[in-house]
mmCIF file of C-alpha atoms and ligand atoms in Angstrom:
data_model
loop_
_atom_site.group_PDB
_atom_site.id
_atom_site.type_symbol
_atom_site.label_atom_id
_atom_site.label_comp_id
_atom_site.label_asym_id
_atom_site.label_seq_id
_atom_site.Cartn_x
_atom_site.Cartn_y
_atom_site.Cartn_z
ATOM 1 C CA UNK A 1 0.000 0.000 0.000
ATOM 2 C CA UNK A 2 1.157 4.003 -0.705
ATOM 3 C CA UNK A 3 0.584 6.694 1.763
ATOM 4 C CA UNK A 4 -2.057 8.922 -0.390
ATOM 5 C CA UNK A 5 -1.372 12.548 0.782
ATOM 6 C CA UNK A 6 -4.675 14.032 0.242
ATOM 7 C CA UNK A 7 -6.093 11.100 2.668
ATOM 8 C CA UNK A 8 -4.599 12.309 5.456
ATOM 9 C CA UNK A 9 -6.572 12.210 9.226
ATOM 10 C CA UNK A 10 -5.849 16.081 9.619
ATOM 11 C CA UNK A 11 -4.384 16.875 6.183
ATOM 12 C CA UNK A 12 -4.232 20.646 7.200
ATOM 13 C CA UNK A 13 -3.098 20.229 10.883
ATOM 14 C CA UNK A 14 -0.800 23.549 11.545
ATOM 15 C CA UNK A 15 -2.285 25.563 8.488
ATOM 16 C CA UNK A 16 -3.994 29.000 8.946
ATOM 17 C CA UNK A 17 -6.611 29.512 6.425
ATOM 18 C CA UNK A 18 -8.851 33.377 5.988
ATOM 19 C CA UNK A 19 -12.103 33.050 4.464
ATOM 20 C CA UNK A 20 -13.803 35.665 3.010
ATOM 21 C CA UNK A 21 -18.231 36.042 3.134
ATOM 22 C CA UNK A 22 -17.897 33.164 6.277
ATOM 23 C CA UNK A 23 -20.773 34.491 7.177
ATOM 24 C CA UNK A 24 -22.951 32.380 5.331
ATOM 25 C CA UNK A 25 -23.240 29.677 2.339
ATOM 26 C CA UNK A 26 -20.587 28.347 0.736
ATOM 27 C CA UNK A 27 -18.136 30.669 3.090
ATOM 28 C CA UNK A 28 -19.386 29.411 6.283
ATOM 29 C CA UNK A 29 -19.458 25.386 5.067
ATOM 30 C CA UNK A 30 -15.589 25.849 3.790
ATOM 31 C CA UNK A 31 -14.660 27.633 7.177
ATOM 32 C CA UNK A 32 -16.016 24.403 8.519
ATOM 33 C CA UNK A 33 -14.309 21.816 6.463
ATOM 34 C CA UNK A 34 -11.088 23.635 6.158
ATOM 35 C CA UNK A 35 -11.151 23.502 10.401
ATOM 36 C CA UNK A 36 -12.727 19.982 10.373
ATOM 37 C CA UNK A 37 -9.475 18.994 8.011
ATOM 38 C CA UNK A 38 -6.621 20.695 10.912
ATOM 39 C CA UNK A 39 -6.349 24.241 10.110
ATOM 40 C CA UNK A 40 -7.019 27.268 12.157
ATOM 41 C CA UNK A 41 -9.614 29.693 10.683
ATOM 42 C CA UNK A 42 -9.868 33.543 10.348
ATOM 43 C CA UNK A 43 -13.439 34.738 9.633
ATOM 44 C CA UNK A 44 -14.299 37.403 7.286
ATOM 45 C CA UNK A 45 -17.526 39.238 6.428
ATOM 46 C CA UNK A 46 -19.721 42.406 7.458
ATOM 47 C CA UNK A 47 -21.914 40.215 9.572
ATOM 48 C CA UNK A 48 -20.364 40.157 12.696
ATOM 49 C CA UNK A 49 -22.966 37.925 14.886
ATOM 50 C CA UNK A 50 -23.222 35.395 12.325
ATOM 51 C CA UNK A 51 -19.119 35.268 12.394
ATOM 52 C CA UNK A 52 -19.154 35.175 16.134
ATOM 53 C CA UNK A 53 -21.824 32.357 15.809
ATOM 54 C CA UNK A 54 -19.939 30.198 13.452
ATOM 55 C CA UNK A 55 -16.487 30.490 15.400
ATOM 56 C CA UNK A 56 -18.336 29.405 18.535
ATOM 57 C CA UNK A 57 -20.210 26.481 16.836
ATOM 58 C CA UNK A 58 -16.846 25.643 15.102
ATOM 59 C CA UNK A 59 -14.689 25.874 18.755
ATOM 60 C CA UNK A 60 -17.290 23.384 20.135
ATOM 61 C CA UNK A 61 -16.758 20.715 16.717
ATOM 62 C CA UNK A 62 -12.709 20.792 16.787
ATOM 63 C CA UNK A 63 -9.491 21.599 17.786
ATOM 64 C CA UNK A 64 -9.168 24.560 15.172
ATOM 65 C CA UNK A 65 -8.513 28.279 16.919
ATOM 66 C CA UNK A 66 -11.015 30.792 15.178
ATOM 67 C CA UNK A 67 -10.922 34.279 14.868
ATOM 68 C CA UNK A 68 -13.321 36.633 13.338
ATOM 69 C CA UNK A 69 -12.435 39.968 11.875
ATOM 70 C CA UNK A 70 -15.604 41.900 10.385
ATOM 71 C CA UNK A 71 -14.644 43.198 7.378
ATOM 72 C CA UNK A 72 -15.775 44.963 4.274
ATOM 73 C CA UNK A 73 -13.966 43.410 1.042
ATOM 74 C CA UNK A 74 -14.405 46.793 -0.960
ATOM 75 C CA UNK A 75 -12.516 48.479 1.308
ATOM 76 C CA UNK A 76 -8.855 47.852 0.895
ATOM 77 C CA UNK A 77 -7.653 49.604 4.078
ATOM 78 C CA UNK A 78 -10.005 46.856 5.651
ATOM 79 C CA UNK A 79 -8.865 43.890 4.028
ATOM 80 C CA UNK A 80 -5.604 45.106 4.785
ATOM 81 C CA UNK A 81 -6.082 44.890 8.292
ATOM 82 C CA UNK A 82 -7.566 41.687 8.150
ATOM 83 C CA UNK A 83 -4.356 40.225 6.635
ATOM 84 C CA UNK A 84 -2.466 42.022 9.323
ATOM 85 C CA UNK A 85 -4.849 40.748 12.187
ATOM 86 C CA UNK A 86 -5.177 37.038 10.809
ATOM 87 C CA UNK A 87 -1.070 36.693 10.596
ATOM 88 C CA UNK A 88 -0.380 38.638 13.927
ATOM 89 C CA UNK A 89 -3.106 35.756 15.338
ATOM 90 C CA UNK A 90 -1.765 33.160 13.713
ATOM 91 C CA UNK A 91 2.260 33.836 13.029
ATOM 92 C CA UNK A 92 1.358 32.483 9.283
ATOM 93 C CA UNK A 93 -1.150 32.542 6.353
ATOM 94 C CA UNK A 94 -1.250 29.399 4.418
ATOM 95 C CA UNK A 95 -4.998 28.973 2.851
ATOM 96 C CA UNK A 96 -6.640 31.833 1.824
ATOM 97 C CA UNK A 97 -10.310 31.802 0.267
ATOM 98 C CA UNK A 98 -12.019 34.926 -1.780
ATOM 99 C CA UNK A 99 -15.178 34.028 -1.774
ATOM 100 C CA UNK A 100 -17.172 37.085 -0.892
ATOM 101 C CA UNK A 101 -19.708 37.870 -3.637
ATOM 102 C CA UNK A 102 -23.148 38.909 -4.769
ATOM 103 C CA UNK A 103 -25.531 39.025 -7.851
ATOM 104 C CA UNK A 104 -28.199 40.963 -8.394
ATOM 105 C CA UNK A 105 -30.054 40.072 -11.574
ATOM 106 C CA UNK A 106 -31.481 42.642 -13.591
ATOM 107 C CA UNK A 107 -31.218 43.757 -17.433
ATOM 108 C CA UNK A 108 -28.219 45.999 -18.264
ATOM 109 C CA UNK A 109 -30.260 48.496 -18.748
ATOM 110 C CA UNK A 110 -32.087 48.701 -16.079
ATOM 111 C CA UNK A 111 -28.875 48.369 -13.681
ATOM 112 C CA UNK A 112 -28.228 51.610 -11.901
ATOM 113 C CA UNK A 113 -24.643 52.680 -11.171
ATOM 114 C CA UNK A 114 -24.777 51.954 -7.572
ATOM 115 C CA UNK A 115 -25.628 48.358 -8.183
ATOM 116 C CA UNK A 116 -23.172 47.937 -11.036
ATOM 117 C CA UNK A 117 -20.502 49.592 -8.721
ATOM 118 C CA UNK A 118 -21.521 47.065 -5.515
ATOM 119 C CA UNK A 119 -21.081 43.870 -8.094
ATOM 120 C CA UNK A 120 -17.758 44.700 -9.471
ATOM 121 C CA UNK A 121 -16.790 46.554 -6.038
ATOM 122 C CA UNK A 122 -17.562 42.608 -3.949
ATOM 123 C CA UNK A 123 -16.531 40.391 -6.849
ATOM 124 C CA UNK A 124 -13.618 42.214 -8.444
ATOM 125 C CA UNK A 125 -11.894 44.978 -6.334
ATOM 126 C CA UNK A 126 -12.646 42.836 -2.903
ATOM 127 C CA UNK A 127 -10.735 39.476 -4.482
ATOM 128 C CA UNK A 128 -7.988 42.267 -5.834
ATOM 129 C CA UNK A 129 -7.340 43.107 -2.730
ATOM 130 C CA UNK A 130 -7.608 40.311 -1.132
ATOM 131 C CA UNK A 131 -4.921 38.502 -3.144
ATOM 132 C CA UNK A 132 -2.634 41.401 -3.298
ATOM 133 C CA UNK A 133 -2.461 41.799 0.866
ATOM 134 C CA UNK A 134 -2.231 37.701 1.354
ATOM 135 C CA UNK A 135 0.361 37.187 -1.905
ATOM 136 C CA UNK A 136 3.723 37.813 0.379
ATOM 137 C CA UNK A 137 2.346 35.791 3.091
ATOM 138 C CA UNK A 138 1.310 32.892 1.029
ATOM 139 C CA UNK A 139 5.002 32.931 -0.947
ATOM 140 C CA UNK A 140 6.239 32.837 2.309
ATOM 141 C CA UNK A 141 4.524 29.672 3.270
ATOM 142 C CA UNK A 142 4.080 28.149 -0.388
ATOM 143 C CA UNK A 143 0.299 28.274 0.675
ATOM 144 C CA UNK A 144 -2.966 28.304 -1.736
ATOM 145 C CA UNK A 145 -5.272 30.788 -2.907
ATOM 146 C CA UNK A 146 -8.724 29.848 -3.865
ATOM 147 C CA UNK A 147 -11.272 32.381 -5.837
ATOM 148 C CA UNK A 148 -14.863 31.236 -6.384
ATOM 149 C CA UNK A 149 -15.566 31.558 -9.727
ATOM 150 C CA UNK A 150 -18.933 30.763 -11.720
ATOM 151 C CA UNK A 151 -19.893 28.152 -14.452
ATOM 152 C CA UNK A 152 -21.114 31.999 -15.644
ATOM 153 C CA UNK A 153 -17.325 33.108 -15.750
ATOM 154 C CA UNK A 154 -16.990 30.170 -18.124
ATOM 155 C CA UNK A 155 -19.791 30.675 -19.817
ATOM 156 C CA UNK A 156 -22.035 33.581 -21.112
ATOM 157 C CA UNK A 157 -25.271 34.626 -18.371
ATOM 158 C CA UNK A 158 -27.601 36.284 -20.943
ATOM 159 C CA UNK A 159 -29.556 37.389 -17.530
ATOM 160 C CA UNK A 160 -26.923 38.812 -15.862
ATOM 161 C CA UNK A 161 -24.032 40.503 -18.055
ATOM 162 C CA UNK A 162 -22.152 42.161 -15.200
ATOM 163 C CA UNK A 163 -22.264 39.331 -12.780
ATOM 164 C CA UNK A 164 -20.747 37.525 -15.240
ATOM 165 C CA UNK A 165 -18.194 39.618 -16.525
ATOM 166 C CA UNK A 166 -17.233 39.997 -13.121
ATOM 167 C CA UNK A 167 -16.772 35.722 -12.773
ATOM 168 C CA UNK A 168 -14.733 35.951 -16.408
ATOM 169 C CA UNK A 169 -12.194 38.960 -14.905
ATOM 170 C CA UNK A 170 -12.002 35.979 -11.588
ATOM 171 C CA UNK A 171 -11.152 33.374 -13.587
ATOM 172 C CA UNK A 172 -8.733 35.224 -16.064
ATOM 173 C CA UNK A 173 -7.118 36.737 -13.132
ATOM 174 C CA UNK A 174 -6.588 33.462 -11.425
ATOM 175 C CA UNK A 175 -4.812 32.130 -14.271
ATOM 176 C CA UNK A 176 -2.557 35.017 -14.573
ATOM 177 C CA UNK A 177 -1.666 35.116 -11.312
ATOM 178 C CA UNK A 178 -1.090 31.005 -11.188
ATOM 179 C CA UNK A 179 1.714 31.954 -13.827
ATOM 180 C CA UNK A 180 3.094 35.120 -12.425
ATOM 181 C CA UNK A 181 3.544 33.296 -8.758
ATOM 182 C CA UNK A 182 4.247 29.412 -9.928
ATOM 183 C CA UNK A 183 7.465 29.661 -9.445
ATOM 184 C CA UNK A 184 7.399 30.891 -5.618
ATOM 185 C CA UNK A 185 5.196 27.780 -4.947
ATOM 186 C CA UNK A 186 1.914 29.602 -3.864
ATOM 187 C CA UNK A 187 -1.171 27.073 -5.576
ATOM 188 C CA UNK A 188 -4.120 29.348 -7.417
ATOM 189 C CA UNK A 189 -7.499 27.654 -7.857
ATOM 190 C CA UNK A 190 -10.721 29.072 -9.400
ATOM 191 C CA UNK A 191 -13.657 26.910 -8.103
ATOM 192 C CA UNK A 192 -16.638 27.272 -10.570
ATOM 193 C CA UNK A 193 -19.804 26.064 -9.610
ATOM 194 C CA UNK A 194 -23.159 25.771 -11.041
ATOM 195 C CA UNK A 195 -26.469 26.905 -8.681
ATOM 196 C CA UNK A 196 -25.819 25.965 -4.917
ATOM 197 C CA UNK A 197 -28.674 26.320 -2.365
ATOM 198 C CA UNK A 198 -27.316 29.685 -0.639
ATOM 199 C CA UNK A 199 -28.607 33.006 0.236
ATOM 200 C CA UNK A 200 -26.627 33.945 -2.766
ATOM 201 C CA UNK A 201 -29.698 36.233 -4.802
ATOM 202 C CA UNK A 202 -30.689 37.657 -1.384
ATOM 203 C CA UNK A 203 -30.139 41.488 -3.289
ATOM 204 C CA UNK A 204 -32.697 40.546 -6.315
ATOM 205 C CA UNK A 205 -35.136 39.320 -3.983
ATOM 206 C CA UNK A 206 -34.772 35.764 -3.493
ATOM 207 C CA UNK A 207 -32.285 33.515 -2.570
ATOM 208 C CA UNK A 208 -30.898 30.060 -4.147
ATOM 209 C CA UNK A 209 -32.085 28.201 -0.600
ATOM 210 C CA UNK A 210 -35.805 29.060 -1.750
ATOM 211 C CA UNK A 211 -35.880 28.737 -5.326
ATOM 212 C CA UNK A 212 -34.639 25.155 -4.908
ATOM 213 C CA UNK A 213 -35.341 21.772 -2.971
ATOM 214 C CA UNK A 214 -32.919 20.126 -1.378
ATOM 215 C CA UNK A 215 -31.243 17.420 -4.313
ATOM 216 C CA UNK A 216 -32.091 19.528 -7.041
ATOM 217 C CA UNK A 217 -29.045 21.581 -7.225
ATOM 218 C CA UNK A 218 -25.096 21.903 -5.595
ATOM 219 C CA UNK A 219 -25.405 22.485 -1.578
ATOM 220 C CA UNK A 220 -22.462 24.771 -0.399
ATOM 221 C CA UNK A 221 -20.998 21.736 1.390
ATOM 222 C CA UNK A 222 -20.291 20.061 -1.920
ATOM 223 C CA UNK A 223 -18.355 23.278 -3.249
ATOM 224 C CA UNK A 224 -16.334 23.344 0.750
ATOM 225 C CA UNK A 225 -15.606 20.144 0.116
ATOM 226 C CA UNK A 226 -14.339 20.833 -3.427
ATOM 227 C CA UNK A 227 -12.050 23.231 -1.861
ATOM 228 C CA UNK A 228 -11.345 21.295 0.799
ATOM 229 C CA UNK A 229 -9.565 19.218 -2.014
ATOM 230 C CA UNK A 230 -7.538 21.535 -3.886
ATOM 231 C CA UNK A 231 -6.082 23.555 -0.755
ATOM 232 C CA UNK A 232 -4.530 20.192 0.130
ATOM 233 C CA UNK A 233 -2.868 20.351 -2.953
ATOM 234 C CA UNK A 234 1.042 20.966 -2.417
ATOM 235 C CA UNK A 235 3.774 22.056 -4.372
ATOM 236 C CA UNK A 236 4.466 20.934 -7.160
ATOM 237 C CA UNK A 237 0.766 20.560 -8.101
ATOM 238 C CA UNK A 238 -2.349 22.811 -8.257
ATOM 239 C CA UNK A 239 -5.983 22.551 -8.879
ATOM 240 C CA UNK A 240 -5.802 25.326 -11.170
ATOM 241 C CA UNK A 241 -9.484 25.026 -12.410
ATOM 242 C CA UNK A 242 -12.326 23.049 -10.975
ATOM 243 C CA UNK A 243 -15.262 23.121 -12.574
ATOM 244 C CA UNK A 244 -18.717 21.633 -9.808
ATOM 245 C CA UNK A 245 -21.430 21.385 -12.387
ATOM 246 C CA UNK A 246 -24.881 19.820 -11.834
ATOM 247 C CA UNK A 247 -24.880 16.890 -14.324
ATOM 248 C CA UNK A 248 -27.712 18.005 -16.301
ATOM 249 C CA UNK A 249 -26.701 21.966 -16.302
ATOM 250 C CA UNK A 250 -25.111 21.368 -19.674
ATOM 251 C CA UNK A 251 -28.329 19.726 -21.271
ATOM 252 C CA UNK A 252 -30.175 23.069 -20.604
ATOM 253 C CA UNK A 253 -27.858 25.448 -21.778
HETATM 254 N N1 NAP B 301 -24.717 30.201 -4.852
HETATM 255 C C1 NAP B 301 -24.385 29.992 -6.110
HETATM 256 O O1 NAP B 301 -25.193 29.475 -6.924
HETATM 257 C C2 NAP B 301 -23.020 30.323 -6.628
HETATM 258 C C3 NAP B 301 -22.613 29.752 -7.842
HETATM 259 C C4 NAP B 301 -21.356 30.068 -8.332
HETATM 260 C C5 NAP B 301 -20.521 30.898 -7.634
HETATM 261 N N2 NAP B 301 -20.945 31.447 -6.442
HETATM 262 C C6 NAP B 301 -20.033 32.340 -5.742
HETATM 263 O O2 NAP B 301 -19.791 31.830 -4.450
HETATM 264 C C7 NAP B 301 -19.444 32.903 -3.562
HETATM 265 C C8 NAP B 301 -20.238 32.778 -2.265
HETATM 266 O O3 NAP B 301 -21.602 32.904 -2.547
HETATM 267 P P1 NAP B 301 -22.738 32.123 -1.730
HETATM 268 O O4 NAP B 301 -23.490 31.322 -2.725
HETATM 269 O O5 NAP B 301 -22.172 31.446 -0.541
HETATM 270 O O6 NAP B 301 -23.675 33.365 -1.344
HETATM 271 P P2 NAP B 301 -24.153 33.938 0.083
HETATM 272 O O7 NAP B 301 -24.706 32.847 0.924
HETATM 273 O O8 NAP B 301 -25.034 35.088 -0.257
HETATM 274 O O9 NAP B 301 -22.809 34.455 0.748
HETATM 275 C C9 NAP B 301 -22.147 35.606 0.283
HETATM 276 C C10 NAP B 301 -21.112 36.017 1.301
HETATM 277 O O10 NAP B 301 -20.419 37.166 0.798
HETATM 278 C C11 NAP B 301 -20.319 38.111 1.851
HETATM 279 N N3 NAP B 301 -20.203 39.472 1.350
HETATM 280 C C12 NAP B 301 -21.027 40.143 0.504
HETATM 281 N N4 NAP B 301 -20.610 41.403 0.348
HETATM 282 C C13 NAP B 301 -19.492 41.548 1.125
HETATM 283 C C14 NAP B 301 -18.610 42.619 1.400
HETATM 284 N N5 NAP B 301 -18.763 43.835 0.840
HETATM 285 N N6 NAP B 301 -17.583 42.411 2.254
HETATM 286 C C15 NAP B 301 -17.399 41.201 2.828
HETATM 287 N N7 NAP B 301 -18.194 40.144 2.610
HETATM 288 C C16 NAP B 301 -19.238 40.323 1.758
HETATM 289 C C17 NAP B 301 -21.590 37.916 2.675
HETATM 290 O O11 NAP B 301 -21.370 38.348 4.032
HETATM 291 P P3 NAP B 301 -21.904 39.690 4.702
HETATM 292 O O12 NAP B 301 -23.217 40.028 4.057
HETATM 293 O O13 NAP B 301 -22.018 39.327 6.144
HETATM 294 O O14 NAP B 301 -20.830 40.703 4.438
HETATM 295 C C18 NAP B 301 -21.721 36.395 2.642
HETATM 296 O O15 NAP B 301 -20.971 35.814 3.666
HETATM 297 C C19 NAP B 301 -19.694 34.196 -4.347
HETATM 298 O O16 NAP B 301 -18.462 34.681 -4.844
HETATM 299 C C20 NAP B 301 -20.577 33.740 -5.498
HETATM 300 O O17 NAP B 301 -20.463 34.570 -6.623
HETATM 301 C C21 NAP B 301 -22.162 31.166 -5.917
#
């Protein structure tokens, strides 16, 4: 028999890992597994009771050591601070996951500058800066960096242009950076899943969690686990791309 690394009891035992919108969906299930797995967690989002919430409920599952540090992605002072706080915690920053993002679905037309502004201000300028503040710390510990991408960043969303556009700028940015920083050993991965049973849609009204039943489409646990996955990844591999899909998504496109 081989020792297969990414079947390890505690395969992230000593590993500090930030997550960004912990606060619910597919944030708050990857804080989980990524603590579940060995590492300690740093919790990020606006919400600060549903943070506090999830590090208590997470203290009480495992050994992990949580801290929570209420932040506002489109504000780069902020996000610089919660770099700062999270590796003054922790002494090191090994995992980090952008995830923070919203979509509000609406014509182009019809999209008003403050709502164009919030889309591209959560999904591009907060994962900007949240790469650029971890990047030294993560070449220092030849960590990973995971964005949440979209199957719309690989595909076009005739329902939601912007939202999409800003998925295509994650992706292409991820793959960029994967060759810029390959050689200092830091692992990029763009996780693009299809429709996962979230509060994601919470800004147009309703949410993923109500429009489906459980079963019918991804639930966030399925994408942490993904994750989960390609953050154990060390060097000299990455998971540059991974693409969750609900089996029949392609059938209806
Ligand atoms: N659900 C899906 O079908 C789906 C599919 C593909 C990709 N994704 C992507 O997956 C990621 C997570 O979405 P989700 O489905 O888990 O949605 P969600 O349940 O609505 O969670 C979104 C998270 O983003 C945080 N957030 C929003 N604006 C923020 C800001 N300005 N600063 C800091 N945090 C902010 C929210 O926290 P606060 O409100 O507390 O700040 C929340 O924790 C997003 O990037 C989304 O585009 C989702």
């Amino acid at each position: 028999m081989v020792d297969r690394p990414t079947a390890l009891e505690d395969p992230l035992d000593g590993r500090t890992a930030l997550v960004t919108g912990a606060s619910s969906g597919i944030g708050a299930a990857t804080a989980r597994v990524l603590a579940e797995d060995g590492a300690d967690v740093c919790l990020a989002a606006r919400r600060v009771e549903r943070l506090e919430s999830l590090a208590d409920e997470i203290r009480d599952a495992t050994d992990a050591a949580v801290s929570v540090v209420p932040t506002d992605v489109t504000d780069s002072d902020a996000v610089r601070a919660l770099v700062d706080a999270t590796v003054e915690r922790f002494g090191s920053l090994d995992i980090v996951v952008c995830n923070a993002g919203l979509g509000i679905d609406k014509p182009v037309a019809e999209l008003t500058d403050e709502e164009y502004r919030l889309m591209t201000g959560v999904n591009v300028d907060g994962m900007f800066y949240t790469a650029r503040e971890a990047l030294p710390h993560l070449e220092a510990s030849e960590g990973n960096l995971v964005f949440l991408g979209s199957m719309s960043g690989n595909h076009p969303r005739p329902h939601n242009p912007v939202y999409a556009a800003t998925k295509w700028w994650v992706r292409g940015f991820a793959s960029s950076l994967q060759g810029s920083i390959g050689e200092e050993n830091v692992g990029v991965t763009c996780v693009n899943p299809t429709e996962v049973r979230t509060e994601f849609g919470s800004e147009s009204g309703e949410t993923l969690e109500a429009s489906f039943e459980e079963g019918e489409v991804t639930e966030a646990i399925e994408v942490a686990d993904a994750i989960a996955y390609a953050v154990r990844q060390r060097s000299p591999n990455t998971v540059l791309s991974l693409d969750l899909y609900r089996r029949d998504k392609l059938s209806h496109f």
